[in-house]
Coordinates of N, CA and C in Angstrom, one line a residue:
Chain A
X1 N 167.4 -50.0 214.8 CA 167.8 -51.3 214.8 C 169.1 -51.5 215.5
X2 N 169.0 -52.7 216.4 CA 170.8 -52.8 216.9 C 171.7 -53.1 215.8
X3 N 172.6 -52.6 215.9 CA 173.7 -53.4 215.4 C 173.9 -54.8 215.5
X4 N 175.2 -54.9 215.1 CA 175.9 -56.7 215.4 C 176.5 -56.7 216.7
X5 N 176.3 -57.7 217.3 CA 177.0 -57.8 218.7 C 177.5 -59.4 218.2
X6 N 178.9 -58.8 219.5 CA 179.7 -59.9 219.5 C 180.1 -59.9 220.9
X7 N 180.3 -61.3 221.2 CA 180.7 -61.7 222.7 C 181.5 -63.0 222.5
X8 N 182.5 -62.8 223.8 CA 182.6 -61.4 224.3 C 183.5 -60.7 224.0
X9 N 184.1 -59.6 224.1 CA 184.9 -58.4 223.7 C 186.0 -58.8 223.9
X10 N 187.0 -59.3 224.9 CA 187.8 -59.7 224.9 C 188.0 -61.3 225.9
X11 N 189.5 -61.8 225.3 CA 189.4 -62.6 225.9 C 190.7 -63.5 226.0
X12 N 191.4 -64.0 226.6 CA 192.9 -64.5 227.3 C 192.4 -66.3 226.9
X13 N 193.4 -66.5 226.5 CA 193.4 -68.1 226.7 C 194.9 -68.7 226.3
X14 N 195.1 -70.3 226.6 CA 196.6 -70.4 226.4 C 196.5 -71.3 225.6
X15 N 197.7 -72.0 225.2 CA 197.5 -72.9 223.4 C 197.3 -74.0 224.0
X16 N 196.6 -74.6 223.0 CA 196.0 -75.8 223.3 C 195.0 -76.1 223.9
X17 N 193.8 -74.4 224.3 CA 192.8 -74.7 225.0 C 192.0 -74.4 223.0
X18 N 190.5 -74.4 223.2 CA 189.6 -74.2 222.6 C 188.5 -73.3 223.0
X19 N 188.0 -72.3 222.2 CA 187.5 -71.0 222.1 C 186.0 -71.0 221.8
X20 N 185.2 -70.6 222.4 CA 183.6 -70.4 220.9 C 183.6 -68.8 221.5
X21 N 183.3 -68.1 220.2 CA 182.8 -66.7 219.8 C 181.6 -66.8 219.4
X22 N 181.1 -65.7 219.5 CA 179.5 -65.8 219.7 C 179.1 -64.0 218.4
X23 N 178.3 -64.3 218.3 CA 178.2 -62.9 216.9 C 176.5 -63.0 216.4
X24 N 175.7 -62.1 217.2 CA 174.5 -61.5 216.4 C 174.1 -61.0 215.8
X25 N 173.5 -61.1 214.9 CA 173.3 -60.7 213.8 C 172.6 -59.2 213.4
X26 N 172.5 -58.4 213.1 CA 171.5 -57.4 212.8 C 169.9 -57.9 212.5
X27 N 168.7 -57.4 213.0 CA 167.5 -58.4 213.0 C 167.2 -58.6 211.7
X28 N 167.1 -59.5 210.6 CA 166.3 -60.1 209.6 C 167.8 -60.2 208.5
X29 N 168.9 -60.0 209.0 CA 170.2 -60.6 208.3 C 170.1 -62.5 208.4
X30 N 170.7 -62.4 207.4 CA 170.4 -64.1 207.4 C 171.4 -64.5 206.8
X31 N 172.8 -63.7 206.4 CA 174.0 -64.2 206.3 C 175.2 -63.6 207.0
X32 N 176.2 -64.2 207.7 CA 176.7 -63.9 208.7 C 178.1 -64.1 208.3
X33 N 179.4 -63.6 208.2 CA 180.7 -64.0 207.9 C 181.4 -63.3 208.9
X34 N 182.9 -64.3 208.9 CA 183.4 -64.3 209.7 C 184.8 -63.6 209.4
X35 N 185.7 -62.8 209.6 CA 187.0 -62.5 209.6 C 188.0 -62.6 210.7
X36 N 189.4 -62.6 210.2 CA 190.6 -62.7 211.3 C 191.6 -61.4 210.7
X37 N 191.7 -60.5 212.1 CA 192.8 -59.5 211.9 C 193.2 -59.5 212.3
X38 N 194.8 -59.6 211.6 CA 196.1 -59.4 212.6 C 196.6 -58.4 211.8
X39 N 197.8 -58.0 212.6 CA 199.0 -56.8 212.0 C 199.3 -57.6 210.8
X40 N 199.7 -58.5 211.2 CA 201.0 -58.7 209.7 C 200.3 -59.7 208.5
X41 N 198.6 -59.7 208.7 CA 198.1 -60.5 207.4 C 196.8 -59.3 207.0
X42 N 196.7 -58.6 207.9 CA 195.0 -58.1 207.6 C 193.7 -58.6 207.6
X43 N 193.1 -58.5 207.1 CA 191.8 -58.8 207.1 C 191.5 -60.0 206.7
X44 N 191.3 -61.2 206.9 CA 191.0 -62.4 205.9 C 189.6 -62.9 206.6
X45 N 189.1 -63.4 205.7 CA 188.0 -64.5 205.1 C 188.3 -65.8 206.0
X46 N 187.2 -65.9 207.0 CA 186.8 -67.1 207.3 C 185.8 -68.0 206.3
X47 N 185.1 -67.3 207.1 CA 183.8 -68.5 206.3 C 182.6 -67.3 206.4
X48 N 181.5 -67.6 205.9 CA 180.2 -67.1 205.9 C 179.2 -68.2 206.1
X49 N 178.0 -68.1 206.7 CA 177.1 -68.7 206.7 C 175.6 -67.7 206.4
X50 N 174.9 -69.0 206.0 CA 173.3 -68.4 205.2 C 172.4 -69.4 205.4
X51 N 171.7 -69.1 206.4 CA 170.3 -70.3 206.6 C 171.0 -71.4 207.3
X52 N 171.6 -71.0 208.1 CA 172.6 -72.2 209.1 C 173.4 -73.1 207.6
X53 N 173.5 -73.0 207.2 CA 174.8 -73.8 206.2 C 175.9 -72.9 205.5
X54 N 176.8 -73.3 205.6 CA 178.1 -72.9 205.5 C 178.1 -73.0 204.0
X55 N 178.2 -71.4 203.3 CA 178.4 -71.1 201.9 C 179.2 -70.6 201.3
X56 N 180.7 -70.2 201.9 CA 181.8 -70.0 201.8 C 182.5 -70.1 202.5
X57 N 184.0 -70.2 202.5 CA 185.3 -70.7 203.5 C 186.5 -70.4 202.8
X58 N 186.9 -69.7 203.7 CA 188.1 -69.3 203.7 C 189.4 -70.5 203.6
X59 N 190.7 -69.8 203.6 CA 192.2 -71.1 203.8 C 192.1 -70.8 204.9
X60 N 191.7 -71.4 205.8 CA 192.0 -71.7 207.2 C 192.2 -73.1 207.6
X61 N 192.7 -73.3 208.6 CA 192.9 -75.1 208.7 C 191.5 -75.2 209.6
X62 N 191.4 -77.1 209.3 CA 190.2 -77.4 210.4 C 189.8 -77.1 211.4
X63 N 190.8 -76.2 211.9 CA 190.8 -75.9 213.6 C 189.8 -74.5 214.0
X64 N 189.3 -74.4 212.6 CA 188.6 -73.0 212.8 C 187.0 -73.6 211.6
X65 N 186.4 -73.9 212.9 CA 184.8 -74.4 212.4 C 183.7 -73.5 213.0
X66 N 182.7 -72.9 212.4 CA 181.4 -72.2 212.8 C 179.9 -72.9 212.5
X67 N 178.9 -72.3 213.3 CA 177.6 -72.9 212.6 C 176.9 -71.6 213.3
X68 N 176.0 -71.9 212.3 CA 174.8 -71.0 212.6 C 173.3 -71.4 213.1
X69 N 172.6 -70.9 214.1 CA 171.2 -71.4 214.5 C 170.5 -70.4 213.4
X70 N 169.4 -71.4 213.8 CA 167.7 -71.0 212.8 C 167.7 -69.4 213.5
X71 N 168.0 -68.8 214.2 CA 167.6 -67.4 214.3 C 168.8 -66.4 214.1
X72 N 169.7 -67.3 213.1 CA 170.6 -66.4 212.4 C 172.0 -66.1 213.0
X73 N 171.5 -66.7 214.2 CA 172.8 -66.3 215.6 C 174.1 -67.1 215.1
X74 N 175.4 -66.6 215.2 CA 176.6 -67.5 214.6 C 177.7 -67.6 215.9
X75 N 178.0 -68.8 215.7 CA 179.1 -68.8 216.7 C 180.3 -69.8 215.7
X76 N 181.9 -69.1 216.5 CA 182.8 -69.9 215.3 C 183.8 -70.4 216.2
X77 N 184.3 -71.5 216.7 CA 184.8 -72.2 217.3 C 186.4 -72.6 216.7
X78 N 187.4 -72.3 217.6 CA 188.6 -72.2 217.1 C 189.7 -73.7 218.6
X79 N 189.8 -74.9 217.4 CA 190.4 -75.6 219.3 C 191.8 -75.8 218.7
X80 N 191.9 -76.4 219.8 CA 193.9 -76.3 220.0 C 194.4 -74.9 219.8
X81 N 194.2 -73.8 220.5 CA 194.6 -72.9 219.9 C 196.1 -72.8 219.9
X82 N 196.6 -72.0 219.1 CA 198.2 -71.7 218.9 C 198.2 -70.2 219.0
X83 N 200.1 -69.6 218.8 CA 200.2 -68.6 219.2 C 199.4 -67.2 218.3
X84 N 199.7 -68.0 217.4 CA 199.2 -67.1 216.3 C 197.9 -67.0 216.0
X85 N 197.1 -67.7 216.4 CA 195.6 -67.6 216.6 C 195.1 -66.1 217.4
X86 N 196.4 -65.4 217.7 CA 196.0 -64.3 218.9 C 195.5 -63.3 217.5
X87 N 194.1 -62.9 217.7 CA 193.9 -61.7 216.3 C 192.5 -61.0 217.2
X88 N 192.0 -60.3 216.2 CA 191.0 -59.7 216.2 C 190.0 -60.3 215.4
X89 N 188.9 -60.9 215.8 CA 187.7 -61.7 215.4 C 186.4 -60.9 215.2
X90 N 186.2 -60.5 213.4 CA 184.9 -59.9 213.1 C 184.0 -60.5 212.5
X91 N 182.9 -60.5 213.1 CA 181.7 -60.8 212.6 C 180.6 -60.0 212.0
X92 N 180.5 -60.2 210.3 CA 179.4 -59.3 209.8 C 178.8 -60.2 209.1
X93 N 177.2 -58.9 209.5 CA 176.1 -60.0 208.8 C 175.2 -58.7 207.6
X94 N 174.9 -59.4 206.7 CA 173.6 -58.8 205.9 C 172.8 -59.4 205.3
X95 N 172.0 -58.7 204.6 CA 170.6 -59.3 204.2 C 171.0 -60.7 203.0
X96 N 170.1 -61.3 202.5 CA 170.1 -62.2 201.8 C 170.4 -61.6 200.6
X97 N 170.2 -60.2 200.2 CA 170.4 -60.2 198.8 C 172.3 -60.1 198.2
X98 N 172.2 -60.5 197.2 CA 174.0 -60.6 196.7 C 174.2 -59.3 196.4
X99 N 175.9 -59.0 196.9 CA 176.8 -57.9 197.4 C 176.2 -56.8 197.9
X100 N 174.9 -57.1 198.8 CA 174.5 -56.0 199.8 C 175.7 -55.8 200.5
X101 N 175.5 -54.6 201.4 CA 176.7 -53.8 202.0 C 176.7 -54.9 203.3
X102 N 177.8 -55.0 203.9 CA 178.1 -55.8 205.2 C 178.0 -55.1 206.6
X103 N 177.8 -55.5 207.3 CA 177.4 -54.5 209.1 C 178.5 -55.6 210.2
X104 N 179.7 -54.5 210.4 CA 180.3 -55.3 211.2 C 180.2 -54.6 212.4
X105 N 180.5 -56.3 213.3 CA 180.4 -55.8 214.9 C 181.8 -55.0 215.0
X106 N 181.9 -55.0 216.9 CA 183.1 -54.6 217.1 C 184.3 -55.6 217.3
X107 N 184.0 -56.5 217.1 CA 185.0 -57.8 217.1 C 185.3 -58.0 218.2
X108 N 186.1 -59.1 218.2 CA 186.6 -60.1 219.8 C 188.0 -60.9 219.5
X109 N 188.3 -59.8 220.1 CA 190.0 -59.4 220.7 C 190.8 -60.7 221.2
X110 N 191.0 -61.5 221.0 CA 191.4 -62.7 221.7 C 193.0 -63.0 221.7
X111 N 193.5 -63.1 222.6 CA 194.7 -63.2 223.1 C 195.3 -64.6 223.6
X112 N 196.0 -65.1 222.5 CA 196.9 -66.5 223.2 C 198.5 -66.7 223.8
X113 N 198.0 -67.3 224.9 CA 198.7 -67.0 225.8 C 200.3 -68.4 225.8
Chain B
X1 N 190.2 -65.1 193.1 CA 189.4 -63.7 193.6 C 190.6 -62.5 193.0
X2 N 189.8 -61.5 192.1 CA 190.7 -60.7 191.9 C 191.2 -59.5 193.1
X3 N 192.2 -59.0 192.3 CA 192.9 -58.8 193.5 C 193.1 -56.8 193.0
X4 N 193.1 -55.8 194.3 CA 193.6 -54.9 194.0 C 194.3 -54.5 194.6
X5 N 194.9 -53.2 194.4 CA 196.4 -52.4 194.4 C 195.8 -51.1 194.7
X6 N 196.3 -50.5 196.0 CA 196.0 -49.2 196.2 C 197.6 -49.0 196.7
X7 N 197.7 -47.7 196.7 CA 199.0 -46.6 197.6 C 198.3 -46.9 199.5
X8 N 199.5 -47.4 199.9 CA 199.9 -47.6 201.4 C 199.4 -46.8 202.5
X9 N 199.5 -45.3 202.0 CA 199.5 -44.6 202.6 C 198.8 -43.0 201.5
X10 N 197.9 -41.6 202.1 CA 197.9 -41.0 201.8 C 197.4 -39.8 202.9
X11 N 197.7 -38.4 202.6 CA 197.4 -37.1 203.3 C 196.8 -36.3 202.7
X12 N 195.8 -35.8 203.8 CA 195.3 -34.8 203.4 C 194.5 -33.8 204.1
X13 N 194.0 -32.5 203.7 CA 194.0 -31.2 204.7 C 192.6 -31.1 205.1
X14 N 192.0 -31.3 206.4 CA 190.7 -30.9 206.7 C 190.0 -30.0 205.3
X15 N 188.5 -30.4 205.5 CA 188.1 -29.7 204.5 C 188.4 -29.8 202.7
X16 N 189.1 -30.6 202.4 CA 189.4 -30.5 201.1 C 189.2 -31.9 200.5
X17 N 189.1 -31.9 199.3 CA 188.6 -33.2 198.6 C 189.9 -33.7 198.7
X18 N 188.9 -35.3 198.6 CA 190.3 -36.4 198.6 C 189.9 -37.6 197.8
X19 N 190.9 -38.1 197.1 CA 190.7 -38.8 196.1 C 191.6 -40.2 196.1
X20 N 190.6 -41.1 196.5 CA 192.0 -42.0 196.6 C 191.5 -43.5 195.7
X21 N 192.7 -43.9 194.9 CA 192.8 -44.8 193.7 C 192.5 -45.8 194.0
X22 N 192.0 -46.9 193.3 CA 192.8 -48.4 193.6 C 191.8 -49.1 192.0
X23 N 193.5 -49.6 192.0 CA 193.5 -50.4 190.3 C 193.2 -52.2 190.7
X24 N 192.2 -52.7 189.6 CA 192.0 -54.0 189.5 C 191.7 -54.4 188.1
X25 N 192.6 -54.6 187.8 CA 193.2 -54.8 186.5 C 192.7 -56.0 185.9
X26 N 192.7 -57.1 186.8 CA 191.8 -58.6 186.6 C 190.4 -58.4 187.0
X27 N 189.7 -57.5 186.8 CA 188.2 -57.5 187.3 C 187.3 -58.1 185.9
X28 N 186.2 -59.1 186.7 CA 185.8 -59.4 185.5 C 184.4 -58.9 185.7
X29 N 183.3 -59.5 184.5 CA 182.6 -58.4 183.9 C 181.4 -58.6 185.3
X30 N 181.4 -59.6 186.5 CA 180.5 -59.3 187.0 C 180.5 -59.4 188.9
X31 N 182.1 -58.5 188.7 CA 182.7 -58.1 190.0 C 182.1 -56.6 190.2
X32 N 181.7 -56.7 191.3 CA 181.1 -55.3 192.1 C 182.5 -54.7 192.8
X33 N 182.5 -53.5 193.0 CA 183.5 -52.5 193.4 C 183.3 -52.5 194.6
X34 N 183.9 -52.6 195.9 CA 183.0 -52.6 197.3 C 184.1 -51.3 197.6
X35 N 184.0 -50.6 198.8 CA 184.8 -49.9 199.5 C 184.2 -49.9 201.2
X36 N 184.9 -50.3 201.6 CA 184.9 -50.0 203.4 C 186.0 -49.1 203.4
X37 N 185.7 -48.4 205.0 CA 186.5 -48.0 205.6 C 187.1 -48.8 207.0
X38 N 187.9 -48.6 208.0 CA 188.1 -48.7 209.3 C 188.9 -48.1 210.3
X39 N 187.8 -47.0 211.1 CA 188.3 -46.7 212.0 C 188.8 -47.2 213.2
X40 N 190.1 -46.1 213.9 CA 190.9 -47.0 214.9 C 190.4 -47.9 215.8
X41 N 190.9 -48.9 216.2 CA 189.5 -49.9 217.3 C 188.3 -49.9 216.7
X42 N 187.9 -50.1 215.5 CA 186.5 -50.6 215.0 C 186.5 -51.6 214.1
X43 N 185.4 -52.1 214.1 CA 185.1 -52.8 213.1 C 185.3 -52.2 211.5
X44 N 185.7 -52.8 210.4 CA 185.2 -52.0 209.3 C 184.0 -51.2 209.2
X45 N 183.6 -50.7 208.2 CA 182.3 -49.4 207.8 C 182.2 -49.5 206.4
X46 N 180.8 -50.0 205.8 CA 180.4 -49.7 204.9 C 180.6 -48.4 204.2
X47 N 181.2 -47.8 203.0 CA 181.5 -46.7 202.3 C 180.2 -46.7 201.1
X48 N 180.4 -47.4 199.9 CA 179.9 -47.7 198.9 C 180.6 -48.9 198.1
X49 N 179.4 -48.9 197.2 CA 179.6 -50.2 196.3 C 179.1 -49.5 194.9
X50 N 179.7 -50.3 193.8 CA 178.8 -49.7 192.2 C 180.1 -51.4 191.4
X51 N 178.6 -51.1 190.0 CA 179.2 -52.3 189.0 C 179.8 -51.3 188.1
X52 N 179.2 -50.6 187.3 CA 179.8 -50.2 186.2 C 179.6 -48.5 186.2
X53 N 178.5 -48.1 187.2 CA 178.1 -46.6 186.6 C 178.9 -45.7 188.1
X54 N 179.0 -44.7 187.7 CA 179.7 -43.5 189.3 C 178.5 -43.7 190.1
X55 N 178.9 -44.4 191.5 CA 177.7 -44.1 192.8 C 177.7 -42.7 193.9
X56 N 176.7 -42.4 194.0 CA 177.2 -40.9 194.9 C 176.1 -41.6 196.0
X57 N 176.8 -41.6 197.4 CA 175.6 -41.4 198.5 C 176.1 -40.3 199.4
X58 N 175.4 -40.7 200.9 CA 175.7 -39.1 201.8 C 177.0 -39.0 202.2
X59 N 178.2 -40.3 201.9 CA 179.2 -40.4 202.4 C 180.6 -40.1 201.5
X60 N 180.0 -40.5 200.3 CA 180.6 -40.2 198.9 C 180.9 -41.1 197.8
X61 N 181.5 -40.2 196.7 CA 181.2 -40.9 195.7 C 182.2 -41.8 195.2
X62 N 182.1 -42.5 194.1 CA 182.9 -43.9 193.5 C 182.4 -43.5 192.0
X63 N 183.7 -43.3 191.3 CA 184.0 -43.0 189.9 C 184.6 -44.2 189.3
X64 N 183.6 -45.2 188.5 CA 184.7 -46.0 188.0 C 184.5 -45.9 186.7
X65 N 186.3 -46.3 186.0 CA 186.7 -46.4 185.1 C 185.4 -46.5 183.9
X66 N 186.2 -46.3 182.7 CA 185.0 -47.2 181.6 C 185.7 -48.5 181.5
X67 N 186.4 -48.6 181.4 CA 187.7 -50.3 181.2 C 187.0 -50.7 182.9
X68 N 186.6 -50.3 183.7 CA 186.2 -50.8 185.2 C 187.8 -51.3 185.9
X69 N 189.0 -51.3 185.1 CA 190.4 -51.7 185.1 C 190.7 -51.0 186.4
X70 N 190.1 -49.7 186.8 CA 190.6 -49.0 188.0 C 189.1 -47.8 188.7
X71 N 189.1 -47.7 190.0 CA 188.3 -46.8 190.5 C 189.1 -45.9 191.3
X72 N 187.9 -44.4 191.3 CA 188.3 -43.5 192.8 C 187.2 -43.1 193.7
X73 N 187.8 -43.4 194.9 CA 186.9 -43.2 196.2 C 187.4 -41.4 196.3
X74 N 186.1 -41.1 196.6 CA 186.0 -39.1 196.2 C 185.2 -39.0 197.8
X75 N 186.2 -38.3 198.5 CA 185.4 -37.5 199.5 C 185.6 -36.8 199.5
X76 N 184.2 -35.9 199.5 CA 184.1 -34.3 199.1 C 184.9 -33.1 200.3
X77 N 184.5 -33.7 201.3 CA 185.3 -32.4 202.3 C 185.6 -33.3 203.1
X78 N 187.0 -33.6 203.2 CA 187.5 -34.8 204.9 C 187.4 -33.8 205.8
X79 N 187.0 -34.4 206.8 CA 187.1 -34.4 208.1 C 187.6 -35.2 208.3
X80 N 188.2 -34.8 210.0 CA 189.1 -35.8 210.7 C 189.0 -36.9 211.3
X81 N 187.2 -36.7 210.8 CA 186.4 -38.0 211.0 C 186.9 -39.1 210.5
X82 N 187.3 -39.0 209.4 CA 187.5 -39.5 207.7 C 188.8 -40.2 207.9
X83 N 189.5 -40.2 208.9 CA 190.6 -40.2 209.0 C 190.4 -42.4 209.7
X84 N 191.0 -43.2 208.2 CA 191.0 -44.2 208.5 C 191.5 -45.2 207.5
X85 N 191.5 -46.6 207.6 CA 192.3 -47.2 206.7 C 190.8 -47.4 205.3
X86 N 191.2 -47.3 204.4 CA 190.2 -47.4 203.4 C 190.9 -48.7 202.4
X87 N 189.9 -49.2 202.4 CA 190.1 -50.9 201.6 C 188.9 -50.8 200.4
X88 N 189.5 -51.4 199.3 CA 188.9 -51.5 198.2 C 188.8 -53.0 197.7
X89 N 187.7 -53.1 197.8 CA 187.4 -54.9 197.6 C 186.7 -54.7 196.3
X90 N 187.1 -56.9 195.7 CA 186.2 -56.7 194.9 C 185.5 -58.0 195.0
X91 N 184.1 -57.8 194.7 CA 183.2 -59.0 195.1 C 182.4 -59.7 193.8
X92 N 182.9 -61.1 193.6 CA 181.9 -61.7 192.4 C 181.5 -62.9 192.7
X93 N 181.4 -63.9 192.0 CA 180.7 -64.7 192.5 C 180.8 -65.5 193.7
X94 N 181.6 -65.8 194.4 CA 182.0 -66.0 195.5 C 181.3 -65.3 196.8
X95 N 180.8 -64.2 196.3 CA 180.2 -63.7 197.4 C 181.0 -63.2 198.4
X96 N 182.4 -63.5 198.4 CA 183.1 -63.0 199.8 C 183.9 -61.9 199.7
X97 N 183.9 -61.0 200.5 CA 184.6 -59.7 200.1 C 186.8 -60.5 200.8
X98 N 187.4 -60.0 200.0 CA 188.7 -60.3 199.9 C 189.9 -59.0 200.1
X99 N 189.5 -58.4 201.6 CA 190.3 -57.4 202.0 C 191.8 -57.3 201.6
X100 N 192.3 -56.4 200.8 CA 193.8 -56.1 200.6 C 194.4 -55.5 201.9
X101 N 195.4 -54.5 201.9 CA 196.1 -54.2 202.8 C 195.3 -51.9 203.0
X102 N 194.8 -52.3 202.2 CA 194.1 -50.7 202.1 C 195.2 -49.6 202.3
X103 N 194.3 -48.4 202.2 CA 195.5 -47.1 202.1 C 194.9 -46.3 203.3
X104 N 196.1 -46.6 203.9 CA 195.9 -45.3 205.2 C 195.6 -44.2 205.1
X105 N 194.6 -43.1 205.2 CA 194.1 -42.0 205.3 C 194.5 -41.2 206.5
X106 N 195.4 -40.1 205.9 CA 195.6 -39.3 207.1 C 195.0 -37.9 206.9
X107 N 194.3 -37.4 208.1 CA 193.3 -35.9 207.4 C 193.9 -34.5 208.4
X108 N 195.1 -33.5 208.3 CA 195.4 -32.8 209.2 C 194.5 -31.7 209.1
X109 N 194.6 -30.9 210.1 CA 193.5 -30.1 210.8 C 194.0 -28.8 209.8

């Protein structure tokens, strides 16, 4: 089975533009969440999605929205970006059942300029 | 979401068991024990998970408490494979795992 992929691996942009990340899922995962890592906060909780609807969410401000298609595929969309938006973006998906183990990608490196 | 406490940092010698703590003192009765790891430039890594009984798989085991107030991630022989930040979550009904600052694993040769 493939892994999770995420696209694309890296990526440069300046504040004030807006971003979509893209994150596949492992085949027959049907929930998908999202993280942000930086040095000085760690690992945090975006959101998760399941069956394209959004079933948990993180503190993050409005500027950081995702959706999911019917084939499980997630994309999470970040606009106006600012400086601090510059992190490491992970995407893990697993099966429907509750506290199965999580399969993360390699994340998407994103740099604000 | 409760929250845990591990040590920052720990060492230890190729080959030898390693044992590393983390207390959750507010766990309630139907929080699961998660452990990832992550190596440098990767994504996190699935380790193991357990509710109440010690889990052993091929990667290693998870001894928790009888109070469940604290657990230990037990790897039998590190390698320098092994050598990565280890995070101890805990997951309930929320569904979302809630990464602390984890304990750096260092494995010398």
């Amino acid at each position: 089975k493939a892994g999770v992929t995420q696209t694309p691996r890296y990526l440069i942009k300046t504040r004030g533009q807006q971003v979509t990340l893209s994150c596949s899922p492992i085949s027959g995962h049907r929930s998908v969440s999202w993280y942000q890592q930086t040095p000085g906060q760690g690992l945090q909780f975006l959101f998760e999605y399941f069956s394209e609807t959004q079933r948990n969410k993180g503190n993050f401000p409005g500027r950081f929205s995702g959706r999911q298609f019917s084939n499980s595929r997630s994309e999470m969309n970040v606009s106006t970006l600012e400086l601090g938006d510059s992190a490491l973006y992970l995407c893990a998906s697993r099966t429907s059942g509750r506290y199965n183990e999580q399969f993360f990608g390699p994340g998407t490196r994103l740099t604000v300029l | 979401d409760a929250k845990t406490t591990q040590p920052n940092s720990m060492e230890s010698n190729e080959e030898e068991p390693v044992h590393l703590p983390c207390n959750h003192s507010t766990i309630s009765g139907t929080d699961y024990i998660h452990w990832y790891r992550q190596l440098p430039s990767q994504g996190p890594e699935y380790v193991i998970h357990g509710l109440t009984s010690n889990v052993n798989n091929r990667m290693a085991s998870l001894a928790i408490a009888e109070d469940r107030k604290s657990s230990t991630l037990i790897l039998h022989r590190a390698t320098l494979r092994d050598a990565a930040v280890y995070y101890c979550i805990l997951e309930g009904g929320s569904e979302k795992l809630v990464f602390g600052k984890g304990t750096k694993l260092t494995v010398n040769p």
